[in-house]
mmCIF file of C-alpha atoms in Angstrom:
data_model
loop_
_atom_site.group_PDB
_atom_site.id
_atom_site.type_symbol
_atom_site.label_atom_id
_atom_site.label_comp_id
_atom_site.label_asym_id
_atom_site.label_seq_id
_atom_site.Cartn_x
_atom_site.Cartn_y
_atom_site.Cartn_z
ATOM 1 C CA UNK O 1 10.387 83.901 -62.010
ATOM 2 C CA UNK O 2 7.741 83.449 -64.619
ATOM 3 C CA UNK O 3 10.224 81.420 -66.432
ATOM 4 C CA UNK O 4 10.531 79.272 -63.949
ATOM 5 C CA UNK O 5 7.186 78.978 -63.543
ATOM 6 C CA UNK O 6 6.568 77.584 -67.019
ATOM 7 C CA UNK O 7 9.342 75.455 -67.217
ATOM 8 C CA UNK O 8 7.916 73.929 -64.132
ATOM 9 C CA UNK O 9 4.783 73.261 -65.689
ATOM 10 C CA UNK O 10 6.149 72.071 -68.602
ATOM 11 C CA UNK O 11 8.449 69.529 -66.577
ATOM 12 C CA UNK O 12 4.596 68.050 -65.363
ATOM 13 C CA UNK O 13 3.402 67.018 -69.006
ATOM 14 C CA UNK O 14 4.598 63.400 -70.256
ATOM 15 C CA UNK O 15 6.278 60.583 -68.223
ATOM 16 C CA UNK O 16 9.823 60.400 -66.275
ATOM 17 C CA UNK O 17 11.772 60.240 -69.957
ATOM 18 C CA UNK O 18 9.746 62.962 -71.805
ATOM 19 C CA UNK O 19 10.839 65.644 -68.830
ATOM 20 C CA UNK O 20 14.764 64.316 -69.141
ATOM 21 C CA UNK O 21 14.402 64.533 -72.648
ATOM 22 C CA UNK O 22 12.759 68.333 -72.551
ATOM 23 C CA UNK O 23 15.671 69.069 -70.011
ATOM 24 C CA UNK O 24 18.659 67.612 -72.272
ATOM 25 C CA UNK O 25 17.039 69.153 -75.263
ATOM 26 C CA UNK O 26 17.595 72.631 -73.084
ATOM 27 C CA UNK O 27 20.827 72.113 -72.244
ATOM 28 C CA UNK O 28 21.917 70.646 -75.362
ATOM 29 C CA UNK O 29 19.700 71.370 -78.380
ATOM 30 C CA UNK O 30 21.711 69.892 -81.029
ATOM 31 C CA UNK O 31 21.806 66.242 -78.974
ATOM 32 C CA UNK O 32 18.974 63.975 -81.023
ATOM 33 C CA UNK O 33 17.632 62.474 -76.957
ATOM 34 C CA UNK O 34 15.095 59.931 -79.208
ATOM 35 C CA UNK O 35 17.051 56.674 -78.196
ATOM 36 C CA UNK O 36 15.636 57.737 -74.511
ATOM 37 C CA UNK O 37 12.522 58.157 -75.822
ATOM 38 C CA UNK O 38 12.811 53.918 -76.199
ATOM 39 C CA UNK O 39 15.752 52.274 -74.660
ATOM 40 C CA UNK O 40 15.294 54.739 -71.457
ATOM 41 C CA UNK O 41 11.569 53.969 -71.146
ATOM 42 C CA UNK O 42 12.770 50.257 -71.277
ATOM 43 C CA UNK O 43 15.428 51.239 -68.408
ATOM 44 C CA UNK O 44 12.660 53.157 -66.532
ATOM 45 C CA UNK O 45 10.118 50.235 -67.596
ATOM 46 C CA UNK O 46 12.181 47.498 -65.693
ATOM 47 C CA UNK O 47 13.304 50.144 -62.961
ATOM 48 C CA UNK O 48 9.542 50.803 -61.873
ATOM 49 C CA UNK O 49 8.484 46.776 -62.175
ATOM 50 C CA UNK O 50 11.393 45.212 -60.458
ATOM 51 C CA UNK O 51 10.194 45.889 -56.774
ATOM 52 C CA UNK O 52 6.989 44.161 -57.560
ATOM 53 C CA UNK O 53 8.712 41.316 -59.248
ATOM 54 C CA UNK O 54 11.015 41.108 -56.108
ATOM 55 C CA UNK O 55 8.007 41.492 -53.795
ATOM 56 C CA UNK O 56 6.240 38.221 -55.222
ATOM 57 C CA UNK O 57 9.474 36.114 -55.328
ATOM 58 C CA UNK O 58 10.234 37.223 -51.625
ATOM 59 C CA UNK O 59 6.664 36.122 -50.957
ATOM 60 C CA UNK O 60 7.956 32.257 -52.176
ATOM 61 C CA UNK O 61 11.198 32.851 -50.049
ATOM 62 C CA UNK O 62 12.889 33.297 -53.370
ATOM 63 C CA UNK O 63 14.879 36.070 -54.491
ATOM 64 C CA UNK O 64 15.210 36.643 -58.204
ATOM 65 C CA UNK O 65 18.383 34.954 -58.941
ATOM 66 C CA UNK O 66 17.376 31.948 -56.909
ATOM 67 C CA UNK O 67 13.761 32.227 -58.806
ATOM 68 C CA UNK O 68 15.802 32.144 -62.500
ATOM 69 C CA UNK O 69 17.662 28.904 -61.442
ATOM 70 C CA UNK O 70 14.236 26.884 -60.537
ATOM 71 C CA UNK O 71 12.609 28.573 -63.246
ATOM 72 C CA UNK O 72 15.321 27.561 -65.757
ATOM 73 C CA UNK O 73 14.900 23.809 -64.461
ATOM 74 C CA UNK O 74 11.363 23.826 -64.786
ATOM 75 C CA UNK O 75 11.044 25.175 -68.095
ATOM 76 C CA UNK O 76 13.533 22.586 -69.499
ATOM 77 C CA UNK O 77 10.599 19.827 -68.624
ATOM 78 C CA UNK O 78 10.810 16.397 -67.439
ATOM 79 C CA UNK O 79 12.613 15.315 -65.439
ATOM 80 C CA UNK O 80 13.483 18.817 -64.511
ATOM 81 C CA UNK O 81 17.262 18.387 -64.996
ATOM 82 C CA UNK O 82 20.515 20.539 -65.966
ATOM 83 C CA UNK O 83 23.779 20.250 -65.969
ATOM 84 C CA UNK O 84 25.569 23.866 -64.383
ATOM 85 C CA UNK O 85 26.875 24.475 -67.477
ATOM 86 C CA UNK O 86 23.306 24.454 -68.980
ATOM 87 C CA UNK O 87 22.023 26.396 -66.149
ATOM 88 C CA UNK O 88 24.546 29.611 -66.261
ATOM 89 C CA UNK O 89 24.797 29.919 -69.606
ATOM 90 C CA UNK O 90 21.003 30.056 -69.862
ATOM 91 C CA UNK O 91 21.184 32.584 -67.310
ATOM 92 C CA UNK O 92 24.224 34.215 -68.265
ATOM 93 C CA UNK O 93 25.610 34.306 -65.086
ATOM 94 C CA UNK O 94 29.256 32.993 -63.871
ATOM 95 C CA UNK O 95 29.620 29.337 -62.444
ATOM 96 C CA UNK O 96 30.658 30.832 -59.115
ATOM 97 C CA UNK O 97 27.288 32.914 -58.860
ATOM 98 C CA UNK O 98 25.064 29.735 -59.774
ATOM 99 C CA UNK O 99 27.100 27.752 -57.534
ATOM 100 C CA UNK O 100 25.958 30.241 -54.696
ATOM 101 C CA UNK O 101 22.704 29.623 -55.451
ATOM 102 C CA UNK O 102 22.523 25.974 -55.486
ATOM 103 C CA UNK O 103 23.536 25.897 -52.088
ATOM 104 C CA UNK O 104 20.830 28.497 -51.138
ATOM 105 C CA UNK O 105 18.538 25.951 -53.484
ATOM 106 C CA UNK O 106 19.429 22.557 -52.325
ATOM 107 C CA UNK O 107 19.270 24.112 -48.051
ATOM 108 C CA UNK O 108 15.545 25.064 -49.130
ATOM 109 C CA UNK O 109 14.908 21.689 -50.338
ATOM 110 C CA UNK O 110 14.612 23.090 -53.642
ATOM 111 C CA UNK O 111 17.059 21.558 -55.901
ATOM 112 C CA UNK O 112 19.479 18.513 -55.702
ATOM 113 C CA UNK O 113 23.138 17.843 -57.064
ATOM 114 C CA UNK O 114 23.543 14.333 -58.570
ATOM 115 C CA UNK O 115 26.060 12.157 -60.185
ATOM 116 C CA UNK O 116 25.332 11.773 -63.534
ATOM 117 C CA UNK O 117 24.640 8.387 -65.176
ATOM 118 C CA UNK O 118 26.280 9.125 -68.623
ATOM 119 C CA UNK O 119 29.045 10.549 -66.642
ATOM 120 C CA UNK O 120 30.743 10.064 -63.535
ATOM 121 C CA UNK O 121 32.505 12.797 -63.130
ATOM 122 C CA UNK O 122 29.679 15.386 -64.000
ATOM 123 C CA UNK O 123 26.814 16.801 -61.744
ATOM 124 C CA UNK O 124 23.687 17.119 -62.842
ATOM 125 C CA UNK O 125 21.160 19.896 -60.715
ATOM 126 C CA UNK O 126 17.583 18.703 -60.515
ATOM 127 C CA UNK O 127 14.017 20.451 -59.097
ATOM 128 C CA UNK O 128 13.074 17.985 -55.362
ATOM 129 C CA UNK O 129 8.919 18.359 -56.131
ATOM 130 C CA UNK O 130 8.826 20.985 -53.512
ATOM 131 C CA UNK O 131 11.153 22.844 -56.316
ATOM 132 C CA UNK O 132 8.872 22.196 -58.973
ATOM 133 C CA UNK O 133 5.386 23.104 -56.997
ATOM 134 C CA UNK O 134 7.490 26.333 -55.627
ATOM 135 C CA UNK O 135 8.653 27.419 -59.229
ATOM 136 C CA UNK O 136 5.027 27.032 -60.634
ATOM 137 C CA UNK O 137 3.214 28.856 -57.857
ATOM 138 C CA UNK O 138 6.075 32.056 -58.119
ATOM 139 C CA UNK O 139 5.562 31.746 -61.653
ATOM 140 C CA UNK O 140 1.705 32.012 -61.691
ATOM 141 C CA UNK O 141 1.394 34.482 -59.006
ATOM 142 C CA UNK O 142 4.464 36.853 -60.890
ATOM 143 C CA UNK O 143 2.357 36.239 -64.509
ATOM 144 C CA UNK O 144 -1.191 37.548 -62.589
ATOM 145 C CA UNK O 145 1.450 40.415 -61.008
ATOM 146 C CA UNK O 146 2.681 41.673 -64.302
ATOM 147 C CA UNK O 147 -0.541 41.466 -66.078
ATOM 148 C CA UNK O 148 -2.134 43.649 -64.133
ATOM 149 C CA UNK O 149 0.792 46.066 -65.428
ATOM 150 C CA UNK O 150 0.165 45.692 -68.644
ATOM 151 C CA UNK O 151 -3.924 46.218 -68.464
ATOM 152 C CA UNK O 152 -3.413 50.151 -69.741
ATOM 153 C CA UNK O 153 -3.327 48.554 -72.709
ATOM 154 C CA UNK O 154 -5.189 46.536 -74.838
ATOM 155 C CA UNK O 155 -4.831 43.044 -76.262
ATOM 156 C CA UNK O 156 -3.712 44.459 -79.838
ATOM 157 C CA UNK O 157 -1.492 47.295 -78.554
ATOM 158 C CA UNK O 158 0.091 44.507 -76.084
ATOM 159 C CA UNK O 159 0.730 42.060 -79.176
ATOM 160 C CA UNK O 160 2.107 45.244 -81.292
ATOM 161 C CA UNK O 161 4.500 46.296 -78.253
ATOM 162 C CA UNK O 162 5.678 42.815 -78.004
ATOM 163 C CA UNK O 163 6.658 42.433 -81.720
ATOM 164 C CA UNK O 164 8.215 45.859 -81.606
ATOM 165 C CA UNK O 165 10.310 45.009 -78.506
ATOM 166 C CA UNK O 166 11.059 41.340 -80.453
ATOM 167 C CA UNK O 167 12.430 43.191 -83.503
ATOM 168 C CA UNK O 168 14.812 45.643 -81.194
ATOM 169 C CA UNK O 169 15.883 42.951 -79.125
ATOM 170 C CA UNK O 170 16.889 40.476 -82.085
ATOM 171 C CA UNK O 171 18.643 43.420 -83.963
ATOM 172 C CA UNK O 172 20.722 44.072 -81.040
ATOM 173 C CA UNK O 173 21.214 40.377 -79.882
ATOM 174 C CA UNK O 174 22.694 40.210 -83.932
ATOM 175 C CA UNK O 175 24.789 43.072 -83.566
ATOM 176 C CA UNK O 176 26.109 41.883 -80.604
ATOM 177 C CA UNK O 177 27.103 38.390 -82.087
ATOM 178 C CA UNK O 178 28.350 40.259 -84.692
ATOM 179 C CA UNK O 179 30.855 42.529 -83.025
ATOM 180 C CA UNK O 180 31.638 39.719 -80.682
ATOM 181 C CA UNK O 181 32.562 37.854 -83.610
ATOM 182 C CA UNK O 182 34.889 40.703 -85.007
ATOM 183 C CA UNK O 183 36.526 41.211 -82.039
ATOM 184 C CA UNK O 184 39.593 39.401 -81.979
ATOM 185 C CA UNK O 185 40.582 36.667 -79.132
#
């Protein structure tokens, strides 16, 4: 029972990853657990944001995916156009899954399909100004949201945490393109 006991209170010191860690490092003490100790705070990280993130967009009658597209759009700058092609691979979703969303987008009032001028037979998806005004105001309001997140820390730990994450990121992203690259079609 004392056992227990101490395990118990041991379980209480640290966050959500250093208590898995403690308990894979008792079940299996010859497993090195330190990528959790980063890529499973990132998993836990984006776990414990998301609802927020979600609340806000719901708040513009957005959900996320719909958010990304008019996001995407208004990012690419005047006059707010993409082709779908542009737009899914940005997002890295499939054609049919953006397609879903432009017709969620363009009943809003948010977006609009066009004929292309260059191009007949292409579409081209642009932001209506209710689409651009919407994207700002989600994007503002979602910024002031996850700031207040990050205010444990301070302006020089943020910038160091952001280069660190930068580094990991493009050494995976490189890897990726790497073994994508090897892998044969």
């Amino acid at each position: 029972m004392t056992k227990r006991i101490n395990e118990n209170e041991d379980d209480a010191k640290g966050d959500h990853v250093d208590r898995r860690r403690r308990q894979w490092a008792r079940e299996l003490p010859d497993l090195d657990t330190e990528p959790m100790a980063i890529l499973g705070r990132a998993f836990r990280l984006s776990n414990l944001v998301r609802p927020s993130i979600e609340a806000t967009f719901a708040g513009f009658g957005l959900d996320r995916g719909e958010f990304d597209v008019i996001a995407t759009l208004r990012r690419a700058g005047r006059p707010y156009r993409l082709t779908p092609t542009e737009i899914y691979s940005s997002l890295m979703i499939s054609s049919g899954g953006l397609t879903h969303r432009l017709d969620r987008l363009e009943k809003a009032g948010l977006v609009r399909r066009e004929k292309s001028s260059s191009d007949g037979r292409s579409v081209l998806v642009a932001l209506t100004e209710t689409g651009v005004a919407r994207a700002e105001e989600a994007f503002r309001m979602d910024m002031a949201n996850e700031s207040r997140f990050l205010q444990v820390l301070d302006r020089q730990e943020r910038e160091a945490l952001a280069d660190l994450l930068r580094k990991l990121i493009t050494g995976i992203e490189n890897e990726t393109e790497r073994s994508e690259e090897q892998t044969p079609d």
